[in-house]
Amino acid sequence: MARVVVDVMLKPEILDPQGQAVQRALPRLGFEGISDVRQGKRFELEVEGPVDEAALARIRDLAESFLANTVIENFDVKVEDAAGASGGTGSAAPAATAGAEK
């Protein structure tokens, strides 16, 4: 069983009031030197069977049609192994991100 992670972030040109609120709070909490904060969403999908290009294509479709609002958000799809480390194979970041920018 593999884990596929879909990270969804607001596009850079979209205002991020939650990220700004976190950024404003950081100095009060003693965290200095952080110049910008953007918040997003992370979806972890446990996938049965092999995570091949067909499975990644289905997950990209899922992300584009359900998990992300592609008008205002970009998404990134990547495969992690069972222990949670990023896997080099099956990364779909460029295609997924490019598909989200329609």
PDB file of C-alpha atoms in Angstrom:
ATOM      1  CA  MET A   1       0.000   0.000   0.000  1.00  0.00           C
ATOM      2  CA  ALA A   2       1.393   3.371  -0.961  1.00  0.00           C
ATOM      3  CA  ARG A   3       0.568   6.834   0.212  1.00  0.00           C
ATOM      4  CA  VAL A   4      -0.073   9.547  -2.326  1.00  0.00           C
ATOM      5  CA  VAL A   5      -0.032  13.105  -1.036  1.00  0.00           C
ATOM      6  CA  VAL A   6      -1.931  15.933  -2.675  1.00  0.00           C
ATOM      7  CA  ASP A   7      -0.838  19.372  -1.486  1.00  0.00           C
ATOM      8  CA  VAL A   8      -3.218  22.193  -2.388  1.00  0.00           C
ATOM      9  CA  MET A   9      -2.075  25.810  -2.158  1.00  0.00           C
ATOM     10  CA  LEU A  10      -3.637  29.112  -3.079  1.00  0.00           C
ATOM     11  CA  LYS A  11      -2.182  30.527  -6.255  1.00  0.00           C
ATOM     12  CA  PRO A  12       0.450  33.199  -5.528  1.00  0.00           C
ATOM     13  CA  GLU A  13      -1.747  36.011  -6.817  1.00  0.00           C
ATOM     14  CA  ILE A  14      -4.638  35.064  -4.476  1.00  0.00           C
ATOM     15  CA  LEU A  15      -4.878  36.868  -1.128  1.00  0.00           C
ATOM     16  CA  ASP A  16      -4.264  34.511   1.814  1.00  0.00           C
ATOM     17  CA  PRO A  17      -5.803  36.069   4.963  1.00  0.00           C
ATOM     18  CA  GLN A  18      -5.137  32.981   7.108  1.00  0.00           C
ATOM     19  CA  GLY A  19      -1.483  32.956   6.122  1.00  0.00           C
ATOM     20  CA  GLN A  20      -1.249  36.676   6.863  1.00  0.00           C
ATOM     21  CA  ALA A  21      -2.849  36.182  10.293  1.00  0.00           C
ATOM     22  CA  VAL A  22      -0.280  33.496  11.115  1.00  0.00           C
ATOM     23  CA  GLN A  23       2.543  35.745   9.895  1.00  0.00           C
ATOM     24  CA  ARG A  24       1.339  38.622  12.094  1.00  0.00           C
ATOM     25  CA  ALA A  25       1.130  36.323  15.134  1.00  0.00           C
ATOM     26  CA  LEU A  26       4.616  34.859  14.809  1.00  0.00           C
ATOM     27  CA  PRO A  27       6.596  37.796  16.306  1.00  0.00           C
ATOM     28  CA  ARG A  28       4.230  37.903  19.295  1.00  0.00           C
ATOM     29  CA  LEU A  29       5.019  34.228  19.845  1.00  0.00           C
ATOM     30  CA  GLY A  30       8.752  34.791  19.632  1.00  0.00           C
ATOM     31  CA  PHE A  31       9.325  33.511  16.093  1.00  0.00           C
ATOM     32  CA  GLU A  32      11.343  36.131  14.236  1.00  0.00           C
ATOM     33  CA  GLY A  33      12.711  36.188  10.705  1.00  0.00           C
ATOM     34  CA  ILE A  34       9.773  34.666   8.842  1.00  0.00           C
ATOM     35  CA  SER A  35       8.887  37.052   6.020  1.00  0.00           C
ATOM     36  CA  ASP A  36       5.832  35.312   4.533  1.00  0.00           C
ATOM     37  CA  VAL A  37       3.361  32.537   5.342  1.00  0.00           C
ATOM     38  CA  ARG A  38       0.991  30.821   2.912  1.00  0.00           C
ATOM     39  CA  GLN A  39      -1.444  28.230   4.175  1.00  0.00           C
ATOM     40  CA  GLY A  40      -2.801  25.271   2.244  1.00  0.00           C
ATOM     41  CA  LYS A  41      -4.297  21.810   2.512  1.00  0.00           C
ATOM     42  CA  ARG A  42      -2.715  18.361   2.502  1.00  0.00           C
ATOM     43  CA  PHE A  43      -4.580  15.188   1.525  1.00  0.00           C
ATOM     44  CA  GLU A  44      -3.017  11.781   2.195  1.00  0.00           C
ATOM     45  CA  LEU A  45      -4.494   8.990   0.093  1.00  0.00           C
ATOM     46  CA  GLU A  46      -3.704   5.355   0.936  1.00  0.00           C
ATOM     47  CA  VAL A  47      -3.756   3.553  -2.403  1.00  0.00           C
ATOM     48  CA  GLU A  48      -4.234  -0.176  -2.791  1.00  0.00           C
ATOM     49  CA  GLY A  49      -2.051  -1.826  -5.390  1.00  0.00           C
ATOM     50  CA  PRO A  50       0.722  -0.263  -7.414  1.00  0.00           C
ATOM     51  CA  VAL A  51       0.895   3.460  -7.909  1.00  0.00           C
ATOM     52  CA  ASP A  52       1.567   3.521 -11.606  1.00  0.00           C
ATOM     53  CA  GLU A  53       0.961   6.289 -14.124  1.00  0.00           C
ATOM     54  CA  ALA A  54      -2.699   5.238 -14.525  1.00  0.00           C
ATOM     55  CA  ALA A  55      -3.274   5.508 -10.760  1.00  0.00           C
ATOM     56  CA  LEU A  56      -1.529   8.882 -10.657  1.00  0.00           C
ATOM     57  CA  ALA A  57      -3.644  10.093 -13.576  1.00  0.00           C
ATOM     58  CA  ARG A  58      -6.816   9.140 -11.652  1.00  0.00           C
ATOM     59  CA  ILE A  59      -5.544  10.953  -8.562  1.00  0.00           C
ATOM     60  CA  ARG A  60      -4.710  14.038 -10.644  1.00  0.00           C
ATOM     61  CA  ASP A  61      -8.277  13.961 -11.973  1.00  0.00           C
ATOM     62  CA  LEU A  62      -9.562  13.628  -8.405  1.00  0.00           C
ATOM     63  CA  ALA A  63      -7.441  16.552  -7.260  1.00  0.00           C
ATOM     64  CA  GLU A  64      -8.458  18.728 -10.183  1.00  0.00           C
ATOM     65  CA  SER A  65     -12.175  17.989  -9.938  1.00  0.00           C
ATOM     66  CA  PHE A  66     -12.719  17.576  -6.192  1.00  0.00           C
ATOM     67  CA  LEU A  67      -9.801  18.389  -3.874  1.00  0.00           C
ATOM     68  CA  ALA A  68      -8.698  21.699  -5.353  1.00  0.00           C
ATOM     69  CA  ASN A  69     -10.536  24.700  -6.676  1.00  0.00           C
ATOM     70  CA  THR A  70      -8.313  25.204  -9.695  1.00  0.00           C
ATOM     71  CA  VAL A  71      -9.597  28.721 -10.257  1.00  0.00           C
ATOM     72  CA  ILE A  72      -7.750  29.887  -7.146  1.00  0.00           C
ATOM     73  CA  GLU A  73      -5.573  26.912  -6.110  1.00  0.00           C
ATOM     74  CA  ASN A  74      -2.664  24.892  -7.489  1.00  0.00           C
ATOM     75  CA  PHE A  75      -2.041  21.314  -6.480  1.00  0.00           C
ATOM     76  CA  ASP A  76       0.924  18.968  -6.328  1.00  0.00           C
ATOM     77  CA  VAL A  77       0.720  15.157  -6.341  1.00  0.00           C
ATOM     78  CA  LYS A  78       3.562  13.046  -4.951  1.00  0.00           C
ATOM     79  CA  VAL A  79       4.079   9.454  -3.843  1.00  0.00           C
ATOM     80  CA  GLU A  80       5.403   8.625  -0.386  1.00  0.00           C
ATOM     81  CA  ASP A  81       6.453   5.193   0.807  1.00  0.00           C
ATOM     82  CA  ALA A  82       4.683   3.505   3.698  1.00  0.00           C
ATOM     83  CA  ALA A  83       7.110   5.055   6.215  1.00  0.00           C
ATOM     84  CA  GLY A  84       6.198   8.555   5.028  1.00  0.00           C
ATOM     85  CA  ALA A  85       9.383   9.453   3.182  1.00  0.00           C
ATOM     86  CA  SER A  86       9.035  10.999  -0.241  1.00  0.00           C
ATOM     87  CA  GLY A  87       9.572   8.603  -3.077  1.00  0.00           C
ATOM     88  CA  GLY A  88      11.370   9.598  -6.176  1.00  0.00           C
ATOM     89  CA  THR A  89       9.350   7.477  -8.536  1.00  0.00           C
ATOM     90  CA  GLY A  90       5.874   8.382  -9.480  1.00  0.00           C
ATOM     91  CA  SER A  91       6.156  12.017  -8.558  1.00  0.00           C
ATOM     92  CA  ALA A  92       3.597  13.866 -10.556  1.00  0.00           C
ATOM     93  CA  ALA A  93       4.335  17.361  -9.385  1.00  0.00           C
ATOM     94  CA  PRO A  94       5.043  19.037 -12.732  1.00  0.00           C
ATOM     95  CA  ALA A  95       2.083  17.506 -14.556  1.00  0.00           C
ATOM     96  CA  ALA A  96      -0.316  18.016 -11.648  1.00  0.00           C
ATOM     97  CA  THR A  97       0.733  21.567 -11.045  1.00  0.00           C
ATOM     98  CA  ALA A  98       0.603  22.374 -14.717  1.00  0.00           C
ATOM     99  CA  GLY A  99      -2.856  20.825 -14.970  1.00  0.00           C
ATOM    100  CA  ALA A 100      -4.066  22.938 -12.071  1.00  0.00           C
ATOM    101  CA  GLU A 101      -3.192  26.199 -13.794  1.00  0.00           C
ATOM    102  CA  LYS A 102      -5.918  26.079 -16.422  1.00  0.00           C
TER     103      LYS A 102
END
